[in-house]
Amino acid sequence: MSASRSDEYSQLAALVAATRETSGDLFGQAMVGWLRQHVSFDHCVIFGYRGAARPPLLFETFSPAESHVFVTLYQEGPYLLDPFHHAAVERKEGFWRMRELAPDRFYASEYFRTYYSQTRLAEEVGFFVPLPGKDALVLSLMRLQASGPFGTADARLLRDMAPAVIGFARLRWPALATDEPDEAEQDETITAVNEFDRAHIWESLSLTAREKHVVDLVLQGHSTESIARALRIVPGTVKVHRRNIHRKLGIKSQAGLFARFIEIIESRR
């Protein structure tokens, strides 16, 4: 048996053993070790998702300074605009690249400029794992700008590995813990109308239900045309909604809309 094949079997055996872990980072470390036998990446993070509640951190490989951006700031509210969060609560399963999930104007959105650009990522990909009920978890792999994005062959290999990754993750986390005090507290203040709708965060403002939906889609990074397709209305109607939203909120741009979003999130802490 070759040394590389022996190392892979050892990593796989360690991963299988780690699925019985009930605390600590043993599973995450074993998963990272196994995946790195096949594909190079800079960081791995695992979040749990339960509707609009603050996502619990299950595993990370960040330094303290990096964790402040990727975890602490993310959990304070930007997760609500994250394409990975939306895909998780909509119960997507398998391997997905950010570019496959992001709205058409995501990379020009205020969320991307204000928060996501701080991560200095070249690409983020994820394994999406629906759990019982409405829970889900996402195991994300990240490559920094200095490393460049994942290659086509890397993405194809990771997609082929997805069933195994998902199976191992479900063995380790058959369900998300329900005794997270921060999460329970957040549930009382930010509770989704359903797992597909985050527009409730605007309920304190004088917007119609349709306007709240438009706001949510704009903040995610959808263009006027994309919003029209999602809501099955014409682009002209979307433009009217956006003008009315700006007038009611006293803003003139997407930057102003994002600032109001941050104000609302901070007021609910």
Short mmCIF file of C-alpha atoms in Angstrom, two decimals:
data_model
loop_
_atom_site.label_atom_id
_atom_site.label_comp_id
_atom_site.label_asym_id
_atom_site.label_seq_id
_atom_site.Cartn_x
_atom_site.Cartn_y
_atom_site.Cartn_z
CA MET A 1 0.00 0.00 0.00
CA SER A 2 1.39 3.43 -0.92
CA ALA A 3 2.14 5.97 1.80
CA SER A 4 -0.47 8.38 0.40
CA ARG A 5 -3.15 5.67 0.35
CA SER A 6 -2.21 4.66 3.89
CA ASP A 7 -2.48 8.29 5.05
CA GLU A 8 -5.91 8.62 3.45
CA TYR A 9 -7.17 5.47 5.17
CA SER A 10 -5.80 6.74 8.48
CA GLN A 11 -7.57 10.08 8.03
CA LEU A 12 -10.80 8.34 7.09
CA ALA A 13 -10.58 6.05 10.12
CA ALA A 14 -10.02 9.09 12.35
CA LEU A 15 -13.06 10.78 10.81
CA VAL A 16 -15.27 7.74 11.38
CA ALA A 17 -14.14 7.58 15.02
CA ALA A 18 -14.74 11.33 15.45
CA THR A 19 -18.43 11.01 14.47
CA ARG A 20 -18.93 9.62 17.99
CA GLU A 21 -17.54 12.81 19.52
CA THR A 22 -20.01 14.73 21.68
CA SER A 23 -17.92 17.84 22.39
CA GLY A 24 -14.77 19.60 21.23
CA ASP A 25 -13.31 20.00 17.75
CA LEU A 26 -12.18 16.44 17.08
CA PHE A 27 -14.73 15.88 14.29
CA GLY A 28 -13.97 19.17 12.54
CA GLN A 29 -10.24 18.55 12.68
CA ALA A 30 -10.65 15.03 11.33
CA MET A 31 -12.92 16.28 8.52
CA VAL A 32 -10.43 19.01 7.57
CA GLY A 33 -7.59 16.47 7.57
CA TRP A 34 -9.51 14.10 5.29
CA LEU A 35 -10.65 16.80 2.86
CA ARG A 36 -7.13 18.22 2.62
CA GLN A 37 -5.96 14.83 1.37
CA HIS A 38 -7.90 15.69 -1.77
CA VAL A 39 -8.24 19.48 -2.15
CA SER A 40 -6.33 22.44 -0.76
CA PHE A 41 -8.16 25.23 1.09
CA ASP A 42 -7.36 27.86 3.68
CA HIS A 43 -10.23 27.67 6.14
CA CYS A 44 -13.21 25.59 7.17
CA VAL A 45 -16.20 26.68 9.23
CA ILE A 46 -19.39 24.85 10.19
CA PHE A 47 -22.55 26.76 11.14
CA GLY A 48 -25.93 25.44 12.18
CA TYR A 49 -29.04 27.17 10.84
CA ARG A 50 -32.54 27.33 12.29
CA GLY A 51 -34.71 29.80 10.39
CA ALA A 52 -33.73 33.40 11.12
CA ALA A 53 -32.23 32.61 14.53
CA ARG A 54 -28.58 33.45 15.23
CA PRO A 55 -26.59 30.56 13.73
CA PRO A 56 -24.53 28.59 16.27
CA LEU A 57 -20.88 28.03 15.45
CA LEU A 58 -20.05 24.30 15.38
CA PHE A 59 -16.41 24.43 14.20
CA GLU A 60 -13.84 26.91 12.84
CA THR A 61 -10.19 27.06 11.79
CA PHE A 62 -9.79 30.85 12.07
CA SER A 63 -7.32 32.82 14.12
CA PRO A 64 -8.91 35.10 16.76
CA ALA A 65 -8.62 38.12 14.46
CA GLU A 66 -10.12 36.22 11.52
CA SER A 67 -12.86 34.79 13.74
CA HIS A 68 -13.99 38.31 14.59
CA VAL A 69 -14.89 38.90 10.93
CA PHE A 70 -15.99 35.41 9.86
CA VAL A 71 -17.92 34.51 13.02
CA THR A 72 -18.60 37.36 15.48
CA LEU A 73 -19.58 40.03 12.95
CA TYR A 74 -21.41 37.47 10.81
CA GLN A 75 -23.56 36.29 13.73
CA GLU A 76 -24.54 39.87 14.59
CA GLY A 77 -26.82 40.11 11.54
CA PRO A 78 -25.08 39.82 8.15
CA TYR A 79 -25.90 36.08 8.11
CA LEU A 80 -29.47 37.07 7.26
CA LEU A 81 -28.23 38.27 3.85
CA ASP A 82 -25.83 35.38 3.23
CA PRO A 83 -26.72 33.20 0.20
CA PHE A 84 -25.51 30.16 2.18
CA HIS A 85 -27.98 30.96 4.98
CA HIS A 86 -30.83 31.31 2.52
CA ALA A 87 -29.94 28.05 0.78
CA ALA A 88 -29.69 26.23 4.13
CA VAL A 89 -33.09 27.32 5.42
CA GLU A 90 -34.59 26.49 2.02
CA ARG A 91 -33.18 22.99 2.64
CA LYS A 92 -30.80 22.66 -0.28
CA GLU A 93 -28.62 19.58 -0.03
CA GLY A 94 -25.25 18.66 -1.50
CA PHE A 95 -22.24 20.65 -2.65
CA TRP A 96 -22.69 24.23 -3.87
CA ARG A 97 -20.37 27.04 -4.87
CA MET A 98 -21.18 30.59 -3.75
CA ARG A 99 -21.36 31.68 -7.39
CA GLU A 100 -24.14 29.11 -7.98
CA LEU A 101 -26.29 30.47 -5.14
CA ALA A 102 -25.59 34.21 -5.11
CA PRO A 103 -28.16 36.60 -6.66
CA ASP A 104 -27.23 38.30 -9.90
CA ARG A 105 -26.10 41.55 -8.23
CA PHE A 106 -24.62 39.97 -5.09
CA TYR A 107 -21.04 41.01 -5.84
CA ALA A 108 -22.15 44.62 -6.31
CA SER A 109 -24.46 44.66 -3.29
CA GLU A 110 -23.92 46.81 -0.22
CA TYR A 111 -23.74 43.61 1.87
CA PHE A 112 -20.82 42.41 -0.24
CA ARG A 113 -19.03 45.78 -0.17
CA THR A 114 -19.64 46.44 3.52
CA TYR A 115 -19.25 42.99 5.05
CA TYR A 116 -18.29 40.15 2.70
CA SER A 117 -15.33 41.97 1.15
CA GLN A 118 -13.73 42.06 4.63
CA THR A 119 -13.27 38.29 4.42
CA ARG A 120 -10.81 38.68 1.50
CA LEU A 121 -12.03 35.42 0.02
CA ALA A 122 -11.39 34.30 -3.52
CA GLU A 123 -14.15 31.71 -3.19
CA GLU A 124 -16.36 29.94 -0.68
CA VAL A 125 -17.99 26.56 -1.28
CA GLY A 126 -20.18 24.51 1.01
CA PHE A 127 -21.67 21.15 1.85
CA PHE A 128 -25.36 21.66 2.76
CA VAL A 129 -26.84 19.21 5.24
CA PRO A 130 -30.59 19.35 6.01
CA LEU A 131 -31.36 17.95 9.47
CA PRO A 132 -34.66 16.83 11.05
CA GLY A 133 -37.34 19.48 11.32
CA LYS A 134 -36.27 22.82 9.90
CA ASP A 135 -32.64 22.65 11.02
CA ALA A 136 -29.63 22.48 8.72
CA LEU A 137 -25.88 22.84 8.86
CA VAL A 138 -23.35 24.03 6.32
CA LEU A 139 -19.71 22.98 6.19
CA SER A 140 -17.92 25.75 4.29
CA LEU A 141 -14.48 25.57 2.69
CA MET A 142 -12.75 28.84 1.89
CA ARG A 143 -9.85 29.93 -0.26
CA LEU A 144 -8.32 33.36 0.30
CA GLN A 145 -7.46 35.74 -2.53
CA ALA A 146 -3.79 34.76 -2.29
CA SER A 147 -4.75 31.13 -2.99
CA GLY A 148 -7.21 31.82 -5.79
CA PRO A 149 -10.58 30.15 -6.38
CA PHE A 150 -11.21 26.41 -6.47
CA GLY A 151 -10.40 24.85 -9.82
CA THR A 152 -12.94 23.00 -11.92
CA ALA A 153 -11.37 19.63 -11.06
CA ASP A 154 -11.38 20.50 -7.34
CA ALA A 155 -15.06 21.47 -7.43
CA ARG A 156 -15.95 18.29 -9.33
CA LEU A 157 -14.10 16.15 -6.76
CA LEU A 158 -15.77 17.92 -3.82
CA ARG A 159 -19.17 17.44 -5.44
CA ASP A 160 -18.44 13.72 -5.75
CA MET A 161 -17.44 13.64 -2.08
CA ALA A 162 -20.62 15.40 -0.93
CA PRO A 163 -22.66 12.27 -0.05
CA ALA A 164 -19.87 11.05 2.25
CA VAL A 165 -19.37 14.47 3.85
CA ILE A 166 -23.11 14.85 4.43
CA GLY A 167 -23.36 11.34 5.88
CA PHE A 168 -20.49 11.94 8.32
CA ALA A 169 -21.91 15.31 9.36
CA ARG A 170 -25.31 13.76 10.13
CA LEU A 171 -23.64 11.09 12.24
CA ARG A 172 -21.88 13.79 14.26
CA TRP A 173 -24.90 16.13 14.45
CA PRO A 174 -28.14 14.15 14.08
CA ALA A 175 -29.82 17.37 15.25
CA LEU A 176 -28.80 20.82 16.42
CA ALA A 177 -28.63 21.42 20.16
CA THR A 178 -31.66 23.20 21.58
CA ASP A 179 -30.07 24.51 24.77
CA GLU A 180 -28.13 27.41 23.21
CA PRO A 181 -29.01 30.41 25.44
CA ASP A 182 -28.03 33.01 22.84
CA GLU A 183 -30.05 31.22 20.17
CA ALA A 184 -33.12 30.90 22.38
CA GLU A 185 -32.89 34.58 23.26
CA GLN A 186 -32.58 35.49 19.59
CA ASP A 187 -35.62 33.37 18.75
CA GLU A 188 -37.74 35.66 20.89
CA THR A 189 -36.71 38.78 18.98
CA ILE A 190 -35.99 37.54 15.46
CA THR A 191 -38.43 34.78 14.61
CA ALA A 192 -39.10 34.08 10.96
CA VAL A 193 -42.62 34.03 9.65
CA ASN A 194 -41.44 30.86 7.93
CA GLU A 195 -38.09 29.49 6.87
CA PHE A 196 -38.27 31.25 3.50
CA ASP A 197 -39.18 34.76 4.65
CA ARG A 198 -36.84 37.22 6.35
CA ALA A 199 -38.86 40.32 5.46
CA HIS A 200 -40.28 40.32 9.03
CA ILE A 201 -37.26 42.34 10.20
CA TRP A 202 -38.94 45.37 8.63
CA GLU A 203 -42.22 44.89 10.50
CA SER A 204 -41.64 47.99 12.66
CA LEU A 205 -41.59 50.21 9.56
CA SER A 206 -44.52 51.49 7.52
CA LEU A 207 -43.98 49.16 4.57
CA THR A 208 -46.50 46.92 2.85
CA ALA A 209 -45.93 43.16 2.78
CA ARG A 210 -44.79 43.38 -0.84
CA GLU A 211 -42.43 46.26 -0.07
CA LYS A 212 -40.86 44.24 2.78
CA HIS A 213 -40.28 41.39 0.37
CA VAL A 214 -38.68 43.75 -2.14
CA VAL A 215 -36.42 45.17 0.58
CA ASP A 216 -35.29 41.68 1.54
CA LEU A 217 -34.45 40.79 -2.06
CA VAL A 218 -32.64 44.09 -2.71
CA LEU A 219 -30.45 43.58 0.36
CA GLN A 220 -29.61 40.03 -0.74
CA GLY A 221 -28.25 41.42 -4.02
CA HIS A 222 -31.06 40.86 -6.52
CA SER A 223 -31.39 43.24 -9.45
CA THR A 224 -34.70 44.81 -10.43
CA GLU A 225 -35.10 42.17 -13.16
CA SER A 226 -34.32 39.32 -10.75
CA ILE A 227 -36.84 40.66 -8.21
CA ALA A 228 -39.47 40.90 -10.94
CA ARG A 229 -38.91 37.23 -11.84
CA ALA A 230 -39.02 36.15 -8.20
CA LEU A 231 -42.25 38.04 -7.49
CA ARG A 232 -43.77 37.43 -10.94
CA ILE A 233 -44.32 41.12 -11.62
CA VAL A 234 -42.95 43.47 -14.27
CA PRO A 235 -39.70 45.40 -13.65
CA GLY A 236 -41.58 48.69 -13.78
CA THR A 237 -43.64 47.66 -10.76
CA VAL A 238 -40.47 46.75 -8.87
CA LYS A 239 -39.07 50.24 -9.60
CA VAL A 240 -42.25 51.79 -8.20
CA HIS A 241 -41.91 49.70 -5.03
CA ARG A 242 -38.26 50.74 -4.67
CA ARG A 243 -39.14 54.44 -5.03
CA ASN A 244 -41.88 54.08 -2.41
CA ILE A 245 -39.49 52.27 -0.06
CA HIS A 246 -36.87 55.02 -0.39
CA ARG A 247 -39.50 57.68 0.26
CA LYS A 248 -40.96 55.93 3.32
CA LEU A 249 -37.55 55.20 4.86
CA GLY A 250 -36.08 58.57 3.98
CA ILE A 251 -33.15 57.10 2.07
CA LYS A 252 -31.69 57.62 -1.40
CA SER A 253 -29.55 54.56 -2.07
CA GLN A 254 -28.85 50.90 -1.31
CA ALA A 255 -26.16 52.10 1.12
CA GLY A 256 -28.87 53.90 3.08
CA LEU A 257 -31.05 50.79 3.00
CA PHE A 258 -28.21 48.63 4.32
CA ALA A 259 -27.55 51.19 7.07
CA ARG A 260 -31.19 50.95 8.16
CA PHE A 261 -30.91 47.15 8.15
CA ILE A 262 -27.89 47.34 10.50
CA GLU A 263 -29.76 49.81 12.75
CA ILE A 264 -32.69 47.42 13.07
CA ILE A 265 -30.46 44.43 13.82
CA GLU A 266 -28.53 46.38 16.46
CA SER A 267 -31.76 47.61 18.08
CA ARG A 268 -32.88 44.00 18.59
CA ARG A 269 -29.80 42.82 20.48
#
